Amino acid sequence: MILFNSDYIEGAHPSILDALVRTNFEQTSGYGEDKFCEEAREIIREHCCDKEIGVEFLVGGTQTNVTVIDAFLRSYQGVISADSGHINVHETGAPEATGHKIIALPTTDGRLTLQQIKECYDSHWSDPAHEHTIQPGMVYLSFPAENGLIYSKAELTDISQFCRDNKLYLFVDGARMGYGLCAGNSDLTLADLAHLCDVFYIGGTKVGALFGEAVVFSDKEMQRSFRYAIKQHGGMLAKGRLLGIQFAELLRGGSECIYFKAAKHANELAKHIRDTFEEQGVPLWINSTTNMQFPILTKEEQMFLARKYKFEVWGKYDNERNVVRFCTSWATRPEAVEELCNDIIQMKTK
Amino acid sequence: MILFNSDYIEGAHPSILDALVRTNFEQTSGYGEDKFCEEAREIIREHCCDKEIGVEFLVGGTQTNVTVIDAFLRSYQGVISADSGHINVHETGAPEATGHKIIALPTTDGRLTLQQIKECYDSHWSDPAHEHTIQPGMVYLSFPAENGLIYSKAELTDISQFCRDNKLYLFVDGARMGYGLCAGNSDLTLADLAHLCDVFYIGGTKVGALFGEAVVFSDKEMQRSFRYAIKQHGGMLAKGRLLGIQFAELLRGGSECIYFKAAKHANELAKHIRDTFEEQGVPLWINSTTNMQFPILTKEEQMFLARKYKFEVWGKYDNERNVVRFCTSWATRPEAVEELCNDIIQMKTK
Amino acid sequence: MILFNSDYIEGAHPSILDALVRTNFEQTSGYGEDKFCEEAREIIREHCCDKEIGVEFLVGGTQTNVTVIDAFLRSYQGVISADSGHINVHETGAPEATGHKIIALPTTDGRLTLQQIKECYDSHWSDPAHEHTIQPGMVYLSFPAENGLIYSKAELTDISQFCRDNKLYLFVDGARMGYGLCAGNSDLTLADLAHLCDVFYIGGTKVGALFGEAVVFSDKEMQRSFRYAIKQHGGMLAKGRLLGIQFAELLRGGSECIYFKAAKHANELAKHIRDTFEEQGVPLWINSTTNMQFPILTKEEQMFLARKYKFEVWGKYDNERNVVRFCTSWATRPEAVEELCNDIIQMKTK
Amino acid sequence: MILFNSDYIEGAHPSILDALVRTNFEQTSGYGEDKFCEEAREIIREHCCDKEIGVEFLVGGTQTNVTVIDAFLRSYQGVISADSGHINVHETGAPEATGHKIIALPTTDGRLTLQQIKECYDSHWSDPAHEHTIQPGMVYLSFPAENGLIYSKAELTDISQFCRDNKLYLFVDGARMGYGLCAGNSDLTLADLAHLCDVFYIGGTKVGALFGEAVVFSDKEMQRSFRYAIKQHGGMLAKGRLLGIQFAELLRGGSECIYFKAAKHANELAKHIRDTFEEQGVPLWINSTTNMQFPILTKEEQMFLARKYKFEVWGKYDNERNVVRFCTSWATRPEAVEELCNDIIQMKTK
């Protein structure tokens, strides 16, 4: 069985394991206050072209989302999110468990638009009984979104401007950040994100690390309070060095760093899968340029491929077809993709 | 500088890194539903001599404490704890942040007694206005306690019996479980703990793992709900295999497993440090038989040792002396301890 | 200005004020443990034809909703509600602030159907990764719904059956219970509700009381725990007698009690308003048989009536028309309704 | 049976019931935005000699405490309180249920001292691992304290100064405010409190109202956010007018208002009880000058008085004696006190 069902089915990029072995017996302070974390912070500041940003490291995505939301918002403030957003769908009510309502907006393509953020905001404040409804306090969006689509620099700039004008925090979930930044049609950089967001994170778990998410704050002062929030939310790793070692390893080397190379590798393989589906007349649900591709398969096609490959059933398309998801990652072997593509061709030529 | 300030200042036991490297490219499911986790669960069931227990893996101690407390208790139920308990002192209010009051009881030696648990319980229920005060719902204790002391099997059995008779959950925090079980004066085993507690955990972070805590439930049914709680509290590791691989590696081999060997190693080195202090006439604050030792140092002595060693100032003893803590671990080198002991002797013979 | 904008714009039914004056200097225990509360509980048990139900009294609706939800559910369990449900729209995220996600389902007429409850439940449990999404734990519905529509006995029985078969709590918000039970087309009684629900409440605030909601539990045992939850949620009134006095006054007298008379009075006046609108060719948004009526007004019509009457703009109907809400209550004077009806006629005959 | 067990065993001052009857059929807006609330706010601003303060009304004390704490503090910030403080002892963990740890300090007489607040604050910030412990964010004290003792203007000024210098909110629980301000040895006024506190409340429930607490903010801006918090915590009364009517009635008339007269009445009767106990050789536990008195009774004395009077057993004094509490209120009849005093004399002359 070859697994394409997600981008966290292997361990870590070998360089990371090497680094862990290499540093194993060095003695350091705990909780992210060691030299490895400092080095990783410095590297991230360079990527962001900003010496004033704050950086903290957490273990996983749900933990990071909840900690950020709870650290930034008052309990009567809610988070504007696409209704398909990870915080709304796949976190077992974690943000609500810390007291924050999600203001879930329906989308046409999984991405929030400035227009709907604006309408949501205006509708709250124009209601004379506004204190009877949750106050919008933050805009949450994922880059790339759950379906692999990305925001352009122009789109993000407009949303950022609206947020700043109206005192809404802008928080970008970058669990798959690398795949988004390295998409062929992306015009965003880490420096742009640091400039446009109040807070965002660079996801490690799904892009080469064993685990880890690096949270970047535009305002360094916020970092101090945030450490309390991390600890309180159970996100402060005793051996914090493990996060510093991994992010230093992934991001060292500027535009040539492992993180970007791994992401490009995955995107290219995904494009090959996508092209093959298209060439064989299998329609795609959405125009993703990142590491997730969503072909629409008939039940026979689905069953044919499921014999040998594991992939996720994303949803029902119509009575006879499902949307399924194929994921590549930093670890996907080109030969595995080749084999899949051959099977796609065979599937259609039977 | 040689660090004795805690037991999480190095990476992991080399066998763990080997296992991570060895398994790195195997593809598995996420979230603790892989074969490595299954293997680790099986090994733990054997240690506990009970096929019916449930086992789940989390990343860190605070996270585990909070998830267990919140999963088991209603919001109007509080946790009885020593006032020096980790949940009361060093978790930034994490249990309270999920809605649970800690009923903190003062202790003479950091350990709860049956008598005070009983008094606390009775005082609640004998108050006619009991619903105006928090209802005791759980007893939390640490094995070993924050000061390294342990409970005997007789003590734990009595507390367990009282808890069962009165529908109080018994939860044992085992962040340093190994050091406690391997203490010379300990008569408890994992099987005893599984038999006496509703829930406890086997701490990995401080006993040889990179990170990780294995939570054991006496009732397997509870495990099903607990997975929701883990996810909601941000504790469900995407690459859950990392926890399975580590605990299998640590606990494989019954009484000869790495986990116990590493704990004994640390306890023996700690005893050596302790004996040296005592032989040199430095009094010890408390009679610890585990990996933490608490000499009472004059300020001159403290300063003398601080030039070369890092250790923790635990608190003020009197106007001229402090209690300090020296910690050993699975990773402590005998030569480092030898060097320290020589310096202790030199300190007193100056 | 004559106010039709809600059903809580006056004080209380005069009999209630009389009773408060009459009992003012009697000395009683606090917190709902006085003889007046006992009497009210007894009267409610008679209405419900069930001596085994538990009854507790709270001050307001949001408080009651939140306390019930938090007392019954675990934090990883959510509440299935119509997306127009009060808990989802007009409570400033109060249920989420206590840690519970609302699973908001879109409706065609503001009422949940068995079919959609079933689909929601099945979709959770058929997802292999179900612990990554919130677990349905309770069905919340309002009787009458926010738009004045009611459920039939058959509908509620089916939903109740499904909930019992699948361990979902059934909770009915009865903030306007009286108006629903006394609607011309209603076939439900308090005894039916006590039989079909796990918990529901009889709203006082909007049906003749100064304030107060009487919560009824099908299981008396739950009452004991619930008192902790009330206290913890700040809902335990020191002078609890005020609630007992009011509910005894409202509900004494069986089917001839003030509560039902007041509700019928309001429904009849609402029907008169509705008939007048219809006779004058003004369409109604929804077929409400309770004390809230929703005519669709052109902007000119709205402005014409707004000069003399206060009513609520419910929403936009189309580019030229709004849905507005007229509310009657136990306190509405027939002359005020007469005047309104004459003005409606005048409005259309201008 | 004559009840002296608390100050909320009767209804309300007759003027309040008169006012409710008088205004019953006036139509007003809900939620505290009516003319009665505006009038009460204005009266309170005059008492406080400050036109810039914000005022909001809630129903009860626990609700008010929790709403204030949660509205002002971040979740990693705790509340410094006497360990005998109401929030720590008699609120069923309500502050913790909204996520806030109480930093409970032991006291000699139920009152916090500047010294211990300072030590608590310093100990947090001098700990290098401060983010592992809860951050002090607010000082909570009760005026009068749970045992009836008051703070002097000098004491409160010093505490206030320290709080302002160190960005700690100062919150004064005034559930029995009237009795404190009217104590013979008090040198504080509402204007002082408004000047020294960030937020405090004027308790109505225990001083003549049916229910209600008026929260005063030194900063009017905070009022806007606070309304969200009130609603979210279930404290926003639909018929908010009931609170406005009551507080206007109680506080109208400056220093001659019903509120102060009622408090003086209670304090004088309490002094009479106290003097009688003392004259008869019964020692008092504490030197209270307010409406609560704490004689130390032998078991025989306790039994003797308990035949005819209800009072609260406060705690054990020694093996043979208990501390008990006698409460007077605005409603206590002088004849009842006379009768009690005669019985005290008889008890000792038997």
CSV table of N, CA, C and O in Angstrom, one decimal, chain B residues 1 22 43 72-73 86 108 111 143 150 158 163 167 189-191 197 211 227 233 235 300 310 327:
chain,number,residue,atom,x,y,z
B,1,MET,N,30.6,24.6,32.3
B,1,MET,CA,29.4,24.5,33.3
B,1,MET,C,28.8,23.1,33.1
B,1,MET,O,28.5,22.7,32.0
B,22,ARG,N,15.7,4.5,12.2
B,22,ARG,CA,15.4,3.2,11.6
B,22,ARG,C,14.0,3.2,11.0
B,22,ARG,O,13.8,2.6,10.0
B,43,ILE,N,3.0,-3.4,25.2
B,43,ILE,CA,4.1,-3.6,26.2
B,43,ILE,C,3.7,-3.0,27.6
B,43,ILE,O,4.0,-3.6,28.6
B,72,PHE,N,-12.1,14.1,33.0
B,72,PHE,CA,-12.8,13.3,34.1
B,72,PHE,C,-13.8,14.1,34.9
B,72,PHE,O,-14.8,13.5,35.4
B,73,LEU,N,-13.5,15.4,35.1
B,73,LEU,CA,-14.4,16.1,36.0
B,73,LEU,C,-15.4,17.0,35.4
B,73,LEU,O,-15.2,17.6,34.3
B,86,HIS,N,2.4,20.1,41.4
B,86,HIS,CA,2.8,20.7,40.1
B,86,HIS,C,1.6,21.5,39.5
B,86,HIS,O,1.8,22.6,39.1
B,108,THR,N,3.0,18.5,55.3
B,108,THR,CA,4.3,18.6,56.0
B,108,THR,C,5.5,18.2,55.1
B,108,THR,O,6.6,18.7,55.3
B,111,ARG,N,3.5,15.4,50.6
B,111,ARG,CA,2.7,14.2,50.2
B,111,ARG,C,1.3,14.4,50.9
B,111,ARG,O,1.2,14.7,52.1
B,143,PHE,N,3.9,10.9,41.9
B,143,PHE,CA,4.8,9.8,42.3
B,143,PHE,C,6.0,9.8,41.5
B,143,PHE,O,5.9,9.4,40.3
B,150,ILE,N,8.4,9.5,48.0
B,150,ILE,CA,7.4,8.5,47.3
B,150,ILE,C,6.3,8.1,48.3
B,150,ILE,O,6.5,8.3,49.5
B,158,ASP,N,-4.6,2.6,50.8
B,158,ASP,CA,-5.6,3.3,51.6
B,158,ASP,C,-6.3,4.4,50.9
B,158,ASP,O,-7.5,4.6,51.0
B,163,CYS,N,-10.9,6.7,48.0
B,163,CYS,CA,-11.4,7.3,46.7
B,163,CYS,C,-12.5,6.4,46.1
B,163,CYS,O,-13.6,6.9,45.7
B,167,LYS,N,-16.4,7.7,45.4
B,167,LYS,CA,-16.5,8.2,44.1
B,167,LYS,C,-15.6,9.4,43.8
B,167,LYS,O,-16.0,10.4,43.1
B,189,THR,N,4.7,-1.2,42.0
B,189,THR,CA,5.1,-1.5,40.6
B,189,THR,C,4.0,-0.9,39.7
B,189,THR,O,3.0,-0.4,40.1
B,190,LEU,N,4.3,-0.9,38.4
B,190,LEU,CA,3.3,-0.4,37.4
B,190,LEU,C,2.0,-1.2,37.6
B,190,LEU,O,0.9,-0.6,37.4
B,191,ALA,N,2.1,-2.5,37.8
B,191,ALA,CA,0.9,-3.3,38.0
B,191,ALA,C,0.1,-2.8,39.2
B,191,ALA,O,-1.2,-2.7,39.2
B,197,CYS,N,-5.1,3.0,40.7
B,197,CYS,CA,-5.5,4.4,40.2
B,197,CYS,C,-6.6,4.2,39.2
B,197,CYS,O,-6.7,3.2,38.5
B,211,PHE,N,10.4,13.3,24.5
B,211,PHE,CA,9.2,13.9,25.0
B,211,PHE,C,8.2,12.8,25.1
B,211,PHE,O,8.4,11.7,24.4
B,227,ARG,N,-9.8,10.3,23.8
B,227,ARG,CA,-9.2,10.8,22.6
B,227,ARG,C,-9.8,12.1,22.1
B,227,ARG,O,-9.1,13.0,21.6
B,233,HIS,N,-7.6,19.5,23.6
B,233,HIS,CA,-6.6,20.2,24.3
B,233,HIS,C,-5.3,20.3,23.6
B,233,HIS,O,-4.3,20.7,24.1
B,235,GLY,N,-3.4,18.2,22.3
B,235,GLY,CA,-2.4,17.2,22.6
B,235,GLY,C,-2.3,16.0,21.7
B,235,GLY,O,-1.5,15.1,22.0
B,300,GLU,N,27.9,30.9,51.1
B,300,GLU,CA,29.3,30.7,50.6
B,300,GLU,C,29.3,29.4,49.8
B,300,GLU,O,29.9,29.3,48.7
B,310,LYS,N,25.4,24.1,37.6
B,310,LYS,CA,24.1,24.7,37.6
B,310,LYS,C,23.2,23.9,38.4
B,310,LYS,O,23.1,22.6,38.1
B,327,CYS,N,19.7,17.6,40.5
B,327,CYS,CA,19.0,16.5,39.7
B,327,CYS,C,19.9,15.7,38.9
B,327,CYS,O,20.8,16.2,38.2
